[in-house]
mmCIF file of C-alpha atoms in Angstrom:
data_model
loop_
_atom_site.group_PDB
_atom_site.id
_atom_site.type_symbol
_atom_site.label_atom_id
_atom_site.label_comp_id
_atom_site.label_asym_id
_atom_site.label_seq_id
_atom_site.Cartn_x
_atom_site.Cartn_y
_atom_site.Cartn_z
ATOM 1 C CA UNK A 1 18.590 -18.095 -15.284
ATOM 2 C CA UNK A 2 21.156 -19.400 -13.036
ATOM 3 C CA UNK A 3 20.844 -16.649 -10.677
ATOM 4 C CA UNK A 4 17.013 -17.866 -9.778
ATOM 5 C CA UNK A 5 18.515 -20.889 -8.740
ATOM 6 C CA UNK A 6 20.040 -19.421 -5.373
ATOM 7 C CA UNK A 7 16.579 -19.804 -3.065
ATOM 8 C CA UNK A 8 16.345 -17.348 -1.249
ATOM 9 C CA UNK A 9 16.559 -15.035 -4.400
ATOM 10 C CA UNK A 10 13.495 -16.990 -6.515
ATOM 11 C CA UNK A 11 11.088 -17.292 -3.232
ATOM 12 C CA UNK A 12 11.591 -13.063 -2.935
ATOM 13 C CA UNK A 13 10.695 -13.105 -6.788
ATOM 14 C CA UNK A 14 7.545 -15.303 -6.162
ATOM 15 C CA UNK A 15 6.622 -13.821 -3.240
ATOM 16 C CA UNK A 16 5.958 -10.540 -5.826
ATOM 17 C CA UNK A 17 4.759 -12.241 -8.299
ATOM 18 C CA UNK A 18 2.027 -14.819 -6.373
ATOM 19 C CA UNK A 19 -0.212 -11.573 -5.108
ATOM 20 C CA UNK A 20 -0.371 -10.348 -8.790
ATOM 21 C CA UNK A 21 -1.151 -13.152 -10.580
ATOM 22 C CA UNK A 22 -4.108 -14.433 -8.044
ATOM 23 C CA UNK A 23 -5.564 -10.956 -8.568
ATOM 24 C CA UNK A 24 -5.335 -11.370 -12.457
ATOM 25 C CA UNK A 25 -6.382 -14.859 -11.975
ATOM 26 C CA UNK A 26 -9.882 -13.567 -9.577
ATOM 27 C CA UNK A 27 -10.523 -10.450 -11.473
ATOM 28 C CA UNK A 28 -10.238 -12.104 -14.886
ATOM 29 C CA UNK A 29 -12.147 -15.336 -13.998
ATOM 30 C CA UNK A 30 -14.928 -13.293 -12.695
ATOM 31 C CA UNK A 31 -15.061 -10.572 -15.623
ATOM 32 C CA UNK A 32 -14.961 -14.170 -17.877
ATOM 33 C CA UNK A 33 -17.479 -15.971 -16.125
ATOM 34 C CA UNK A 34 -19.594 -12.961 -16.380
ATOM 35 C CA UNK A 35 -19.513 -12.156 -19.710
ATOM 36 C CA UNK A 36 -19.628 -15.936 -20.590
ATOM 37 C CA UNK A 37 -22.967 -16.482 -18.649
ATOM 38 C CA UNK A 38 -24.382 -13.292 -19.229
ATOM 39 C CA UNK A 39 -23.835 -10.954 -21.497
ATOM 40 C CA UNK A 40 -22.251 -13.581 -24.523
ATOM 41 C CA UNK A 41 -25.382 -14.553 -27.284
ATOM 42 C CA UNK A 42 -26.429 -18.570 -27.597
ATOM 43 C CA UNK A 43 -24.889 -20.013 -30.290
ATOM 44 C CA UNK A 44 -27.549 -20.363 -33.807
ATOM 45 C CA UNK A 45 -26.834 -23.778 -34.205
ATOM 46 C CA UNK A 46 -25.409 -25.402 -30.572
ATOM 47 C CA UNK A 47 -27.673 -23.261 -28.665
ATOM 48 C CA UNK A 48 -26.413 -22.620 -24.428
ATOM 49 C CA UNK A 49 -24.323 -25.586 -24.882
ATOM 50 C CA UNK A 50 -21.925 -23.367 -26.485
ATOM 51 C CA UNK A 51 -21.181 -21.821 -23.494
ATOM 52 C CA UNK A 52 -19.121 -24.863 -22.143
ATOM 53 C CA UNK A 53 -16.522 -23.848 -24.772
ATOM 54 C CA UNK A 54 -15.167 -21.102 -22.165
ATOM 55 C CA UNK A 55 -14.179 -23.504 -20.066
ATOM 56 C CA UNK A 56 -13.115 -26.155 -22.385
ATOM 57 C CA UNK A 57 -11.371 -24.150 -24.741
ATOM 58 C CA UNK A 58 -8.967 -22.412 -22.061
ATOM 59 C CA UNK A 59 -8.262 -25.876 -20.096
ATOM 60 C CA UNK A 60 -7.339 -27.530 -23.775
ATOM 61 C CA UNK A 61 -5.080 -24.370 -24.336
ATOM 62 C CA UNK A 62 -4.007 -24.556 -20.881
ATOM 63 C CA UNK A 63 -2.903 -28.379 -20.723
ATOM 64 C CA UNK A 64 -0.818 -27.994 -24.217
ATOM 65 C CA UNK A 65 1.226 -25.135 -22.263
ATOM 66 C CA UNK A 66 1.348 -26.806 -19.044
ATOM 67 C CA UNK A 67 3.293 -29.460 -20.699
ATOM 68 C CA UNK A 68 5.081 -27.350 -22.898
ATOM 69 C CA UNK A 69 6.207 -25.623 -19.972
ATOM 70 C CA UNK A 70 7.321 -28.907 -18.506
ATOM 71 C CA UNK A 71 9.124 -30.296 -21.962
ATOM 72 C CA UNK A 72 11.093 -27.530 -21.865
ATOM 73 C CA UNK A 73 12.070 -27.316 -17.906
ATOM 74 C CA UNK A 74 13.056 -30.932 -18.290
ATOM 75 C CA UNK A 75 15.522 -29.818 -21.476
ATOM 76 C CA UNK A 76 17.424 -27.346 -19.273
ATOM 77 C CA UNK A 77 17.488 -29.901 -16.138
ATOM 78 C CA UNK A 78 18.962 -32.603 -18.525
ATOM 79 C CA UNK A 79 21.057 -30.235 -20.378
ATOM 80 C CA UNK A 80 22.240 -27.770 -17.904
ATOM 81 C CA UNK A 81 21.737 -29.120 -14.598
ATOM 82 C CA UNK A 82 19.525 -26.580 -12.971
ATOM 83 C CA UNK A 83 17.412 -27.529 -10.073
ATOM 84 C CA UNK A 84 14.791 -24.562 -10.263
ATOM 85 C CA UNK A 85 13.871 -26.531 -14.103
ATOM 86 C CA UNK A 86 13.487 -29.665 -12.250
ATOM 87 C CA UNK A 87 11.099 -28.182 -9.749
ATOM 88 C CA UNK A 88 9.192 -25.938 -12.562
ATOM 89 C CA UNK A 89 8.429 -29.234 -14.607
ATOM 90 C CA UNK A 90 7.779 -31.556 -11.443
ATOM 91 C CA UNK A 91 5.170 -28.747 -10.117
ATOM 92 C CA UNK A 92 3.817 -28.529 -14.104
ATOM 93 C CA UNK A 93 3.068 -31.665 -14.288
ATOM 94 C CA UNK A 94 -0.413 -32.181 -11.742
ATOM 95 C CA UNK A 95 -1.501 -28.685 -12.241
ATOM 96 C CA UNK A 96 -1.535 -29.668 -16.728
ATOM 97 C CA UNK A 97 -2.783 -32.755 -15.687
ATOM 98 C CA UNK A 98 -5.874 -31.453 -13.725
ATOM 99 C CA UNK A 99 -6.309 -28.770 -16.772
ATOM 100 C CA UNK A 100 -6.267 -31.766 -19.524
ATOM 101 C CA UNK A 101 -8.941 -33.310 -17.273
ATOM 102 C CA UNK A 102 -10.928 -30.943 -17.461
ATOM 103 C CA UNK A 103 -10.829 -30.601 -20.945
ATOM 104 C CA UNK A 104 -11.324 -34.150 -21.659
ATOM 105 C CA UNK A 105 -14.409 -33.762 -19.659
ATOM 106 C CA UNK A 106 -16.131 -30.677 -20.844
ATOM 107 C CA UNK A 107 -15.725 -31.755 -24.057
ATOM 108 C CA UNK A 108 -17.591 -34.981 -23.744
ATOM 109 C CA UNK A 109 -20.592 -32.691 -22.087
ATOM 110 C CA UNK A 110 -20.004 -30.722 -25.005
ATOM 111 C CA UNK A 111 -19.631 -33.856 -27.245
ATOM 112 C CA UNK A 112 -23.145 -35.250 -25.664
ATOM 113 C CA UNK A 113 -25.311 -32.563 -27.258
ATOM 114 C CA UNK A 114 -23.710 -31.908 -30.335
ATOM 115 C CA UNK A 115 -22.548 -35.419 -31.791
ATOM 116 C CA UNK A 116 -24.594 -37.248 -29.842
ATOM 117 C CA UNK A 117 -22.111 -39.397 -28.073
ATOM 118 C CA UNK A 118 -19.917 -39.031 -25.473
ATOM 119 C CA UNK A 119 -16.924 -39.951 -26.664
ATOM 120 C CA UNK A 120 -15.453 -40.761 -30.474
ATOM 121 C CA UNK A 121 -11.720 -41.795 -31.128
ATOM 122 C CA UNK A 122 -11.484 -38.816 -32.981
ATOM 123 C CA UNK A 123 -7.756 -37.905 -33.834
ATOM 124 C CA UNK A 124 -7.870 -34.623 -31.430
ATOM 125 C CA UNK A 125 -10.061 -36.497 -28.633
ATOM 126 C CA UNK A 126 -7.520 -39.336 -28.894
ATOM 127 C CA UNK A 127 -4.274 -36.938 -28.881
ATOM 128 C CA UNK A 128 -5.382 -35.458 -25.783
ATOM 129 C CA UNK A 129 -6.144 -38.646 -23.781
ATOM 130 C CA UNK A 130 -2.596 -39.409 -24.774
ATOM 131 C CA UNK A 131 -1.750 -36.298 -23.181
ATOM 132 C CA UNK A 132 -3.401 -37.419 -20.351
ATOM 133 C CA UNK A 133 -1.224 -40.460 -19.942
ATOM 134 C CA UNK A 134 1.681 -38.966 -20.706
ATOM 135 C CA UNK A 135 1.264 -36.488 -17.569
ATOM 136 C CA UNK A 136 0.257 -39.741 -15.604
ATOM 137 C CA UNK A 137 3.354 -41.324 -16.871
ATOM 138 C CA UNK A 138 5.832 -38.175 -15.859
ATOM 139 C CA UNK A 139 4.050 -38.409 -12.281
ATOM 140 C CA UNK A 140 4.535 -42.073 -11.473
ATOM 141 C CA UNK A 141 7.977 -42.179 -12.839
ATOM 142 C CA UNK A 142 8.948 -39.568 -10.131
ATOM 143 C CA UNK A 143 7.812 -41.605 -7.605
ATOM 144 C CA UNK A 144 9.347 -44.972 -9.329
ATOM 145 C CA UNK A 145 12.716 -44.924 -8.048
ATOM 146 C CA UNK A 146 14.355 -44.844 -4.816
ATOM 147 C CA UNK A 147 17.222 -42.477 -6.018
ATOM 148 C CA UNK A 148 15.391 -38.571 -6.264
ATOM 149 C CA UNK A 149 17.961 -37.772 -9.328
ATOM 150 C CA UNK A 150 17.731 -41.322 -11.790
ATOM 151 C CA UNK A 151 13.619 -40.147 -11.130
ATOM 152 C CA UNK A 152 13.854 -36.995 -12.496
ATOM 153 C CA UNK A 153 15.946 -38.189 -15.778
ATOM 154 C CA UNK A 154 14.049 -41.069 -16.712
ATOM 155 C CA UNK A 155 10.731 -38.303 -15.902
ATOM 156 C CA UNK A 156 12.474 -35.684 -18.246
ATOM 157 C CA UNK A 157 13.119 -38.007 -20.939
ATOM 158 C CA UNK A 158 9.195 -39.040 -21.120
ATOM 159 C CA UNK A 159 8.513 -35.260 -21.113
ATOM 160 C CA UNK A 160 10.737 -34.781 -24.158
ATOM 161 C CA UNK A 161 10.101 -38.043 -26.076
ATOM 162 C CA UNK A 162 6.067 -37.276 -25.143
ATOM 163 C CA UNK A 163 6.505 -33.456 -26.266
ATOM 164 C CA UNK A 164 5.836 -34.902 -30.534
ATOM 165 C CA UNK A 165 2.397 -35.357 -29.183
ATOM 166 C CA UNK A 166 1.636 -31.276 -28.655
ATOM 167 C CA UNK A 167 2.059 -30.972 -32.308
ATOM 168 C CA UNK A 168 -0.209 -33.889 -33.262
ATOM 169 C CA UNK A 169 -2.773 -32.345 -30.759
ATOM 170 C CA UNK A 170 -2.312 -28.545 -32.371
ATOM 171 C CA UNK A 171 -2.776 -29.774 -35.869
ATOM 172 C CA UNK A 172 -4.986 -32.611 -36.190
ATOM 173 C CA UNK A 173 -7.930 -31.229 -36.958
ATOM 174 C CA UNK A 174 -5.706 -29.691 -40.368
ATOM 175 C CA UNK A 175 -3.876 -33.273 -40.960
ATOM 176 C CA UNK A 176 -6.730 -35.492 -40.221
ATOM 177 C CA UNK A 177 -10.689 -35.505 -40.955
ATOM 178 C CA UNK A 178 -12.292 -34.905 -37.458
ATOM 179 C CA UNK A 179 -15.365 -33.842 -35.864
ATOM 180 C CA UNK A 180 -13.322 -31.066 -34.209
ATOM 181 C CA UNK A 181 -13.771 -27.946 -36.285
ATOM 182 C CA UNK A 182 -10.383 -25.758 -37.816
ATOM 183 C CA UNK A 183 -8.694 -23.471 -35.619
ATOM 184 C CA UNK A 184 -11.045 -20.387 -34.815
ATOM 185 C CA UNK A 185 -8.926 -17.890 -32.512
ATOM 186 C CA UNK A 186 -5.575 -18.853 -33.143
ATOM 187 C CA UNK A 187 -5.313 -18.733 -37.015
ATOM 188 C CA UNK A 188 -3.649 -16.332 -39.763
ATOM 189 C CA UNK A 189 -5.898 -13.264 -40.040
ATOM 190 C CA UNK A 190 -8.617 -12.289 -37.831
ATOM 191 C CA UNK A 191 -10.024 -15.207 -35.856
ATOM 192 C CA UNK A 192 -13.659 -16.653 -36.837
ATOM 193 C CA UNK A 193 -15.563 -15.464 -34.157
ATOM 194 C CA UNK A 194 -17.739 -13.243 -33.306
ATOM 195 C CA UNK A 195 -16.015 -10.331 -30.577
ATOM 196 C CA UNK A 196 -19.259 -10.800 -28.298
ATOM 197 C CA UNK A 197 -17.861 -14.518 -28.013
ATOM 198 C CA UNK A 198 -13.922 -13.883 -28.451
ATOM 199 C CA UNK A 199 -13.716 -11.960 -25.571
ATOM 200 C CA UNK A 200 -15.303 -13.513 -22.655
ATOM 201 C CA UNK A 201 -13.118 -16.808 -24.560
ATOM 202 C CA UNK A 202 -9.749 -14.026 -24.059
ATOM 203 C CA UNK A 203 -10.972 -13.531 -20.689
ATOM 204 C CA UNK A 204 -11.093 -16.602 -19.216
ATOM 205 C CA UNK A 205 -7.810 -17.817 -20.934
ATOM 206 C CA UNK A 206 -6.308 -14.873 -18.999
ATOM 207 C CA UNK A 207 -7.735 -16.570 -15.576
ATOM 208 C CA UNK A 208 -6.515 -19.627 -16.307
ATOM 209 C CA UNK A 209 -2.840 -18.986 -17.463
ATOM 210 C CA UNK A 210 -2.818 -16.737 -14.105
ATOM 211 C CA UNK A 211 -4.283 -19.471 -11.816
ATOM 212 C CA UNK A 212 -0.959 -21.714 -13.473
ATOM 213 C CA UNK A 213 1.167 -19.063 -12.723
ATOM 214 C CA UNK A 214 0.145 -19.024 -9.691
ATOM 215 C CA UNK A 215 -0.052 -22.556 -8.090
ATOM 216 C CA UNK A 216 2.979 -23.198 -10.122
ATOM 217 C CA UNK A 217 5.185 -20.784 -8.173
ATOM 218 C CA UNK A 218 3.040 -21.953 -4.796
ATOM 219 C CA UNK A 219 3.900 -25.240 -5.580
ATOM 220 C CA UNK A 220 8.134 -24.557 -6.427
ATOM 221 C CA UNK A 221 8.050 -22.302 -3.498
ATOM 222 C CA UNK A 222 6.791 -25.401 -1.026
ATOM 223 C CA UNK A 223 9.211 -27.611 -2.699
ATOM 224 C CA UNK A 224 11.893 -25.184 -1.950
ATOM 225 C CA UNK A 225 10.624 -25.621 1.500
ATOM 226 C CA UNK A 226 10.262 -29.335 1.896
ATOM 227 C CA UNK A 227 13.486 -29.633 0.347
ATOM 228 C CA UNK A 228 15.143 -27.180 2.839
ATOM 229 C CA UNK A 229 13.670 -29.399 5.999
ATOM 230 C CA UNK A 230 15.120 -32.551 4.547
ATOM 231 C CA UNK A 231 18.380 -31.064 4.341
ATOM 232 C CA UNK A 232 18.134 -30.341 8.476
ATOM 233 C CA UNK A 233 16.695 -33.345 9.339
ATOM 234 C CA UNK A 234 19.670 -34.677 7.527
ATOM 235 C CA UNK A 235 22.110 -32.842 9.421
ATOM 236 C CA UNK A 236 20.624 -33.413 12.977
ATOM 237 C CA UNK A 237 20.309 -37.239 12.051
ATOM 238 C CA UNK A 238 24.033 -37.466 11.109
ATOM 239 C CA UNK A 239 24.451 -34.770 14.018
#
């Protein structure tokens, strides 16, 4: 991996990569939304409401990888030193922030309907507004100190020490008594749901990983940049 740290080499990578996965990302979203809206059956018991699972499902998914993807990034900065993991978990961070958001969101719309309440300090529910925080937390620490590189440590270490809570997210609903129902799609077996419903679900998962993929190399790519006009303002300044 410590050839991808040489610039010039990673923004030629991205640059094949981006125009891929924003194709993936439109294609997919659109097949998704499609088949969600459309051609997908109503739920027996939730009715349409069921239909805001494609988009709160895939965001839930989507925030427990975003900040996987940053726990881990932060490991190899702290460990090894490499920049282009510093910039992968600082550009992580909004984009799983926005996508645990939205999941905290949908599901109370969700919540509304079905429980009849908006919100419950149910053990998932709760485990994800942690989540929240703890993206919150890795953001404002980055911006807490004056020197760039005691900022990114003390920001790594909250992603690592904050990582236990991914586990307590995955399996609450198996340790604890919730509202939230078992694991459906990604169990041993074949998952509980109906293919009519499990693929438009696929689908849009697929658009949403891509749409990461993609701002997250749009985003290391411009820090690349910004990073390379310091370092000339730098030089005419002491110039």
């Amino acid at each position: 991996m410590h050839r991808f740290a040489n610039p010039s080499r990673f923004l030629r990578l991205a640059d094949r990569i981006v125009p891929w996965a924003a194709a993936v990302c439109i294609l997919s979203f659109a097949a998704g939304l499609a088949a969600a809206l459309f051609l997908s059956p109503a739920d027996y018991q939730q009715g349409q409401s069921v239909r805001i699972m494609y988009v709160h499902v895939p965001a839930a998914w989507m925030g427990l990888f975003a900040y996987t993807v940053m726990a881990v990034s932060s490991a190899v900065a702290l460990i090894w030193k490499h920049p282009l993991a510093d910039l992968t978990a600082q550009a992580s961070a909004p984009v799983g922030a926005c996508f645990t958001f939205l999941c905290l969101v949908t599901g109370a719309l969700w919540g509304k309907p079905m429980w009849g309440t908006w919100w419950v300090w149910d053990a998932r529910l709760t485990s994800m507004l942690v989540l929240l925080f703890l993206y919150a937390g890795y953001m404002a620490l980055q911006g807490a100190f004056d020197n760039p590189e005691r900022a990114s440590r003390a920001a790594a270490v909250l992603a690592l020490v904050g990582f236990v809570n991914v586990p307590v997210i995955k399996f609450s609903v198996d340790w604890w008594n919730t509202l939230h129902q078992p694991a459906s799609v990604t169990r041993f077996g074949m998952p509980a749901i109906d293919p009519s419903m499990l693929l438009p679900l696929l689908l849009m998962a697929l658009a949403f990983k891509a749409y990461y993929v993609t701002v997250l190399l749009v985003r290391i790519k411009s820090a690349f940049v910004e990073a390379r006009i310091r370092t000339l303002r730098l030089g005419i300044y002491r110039a």
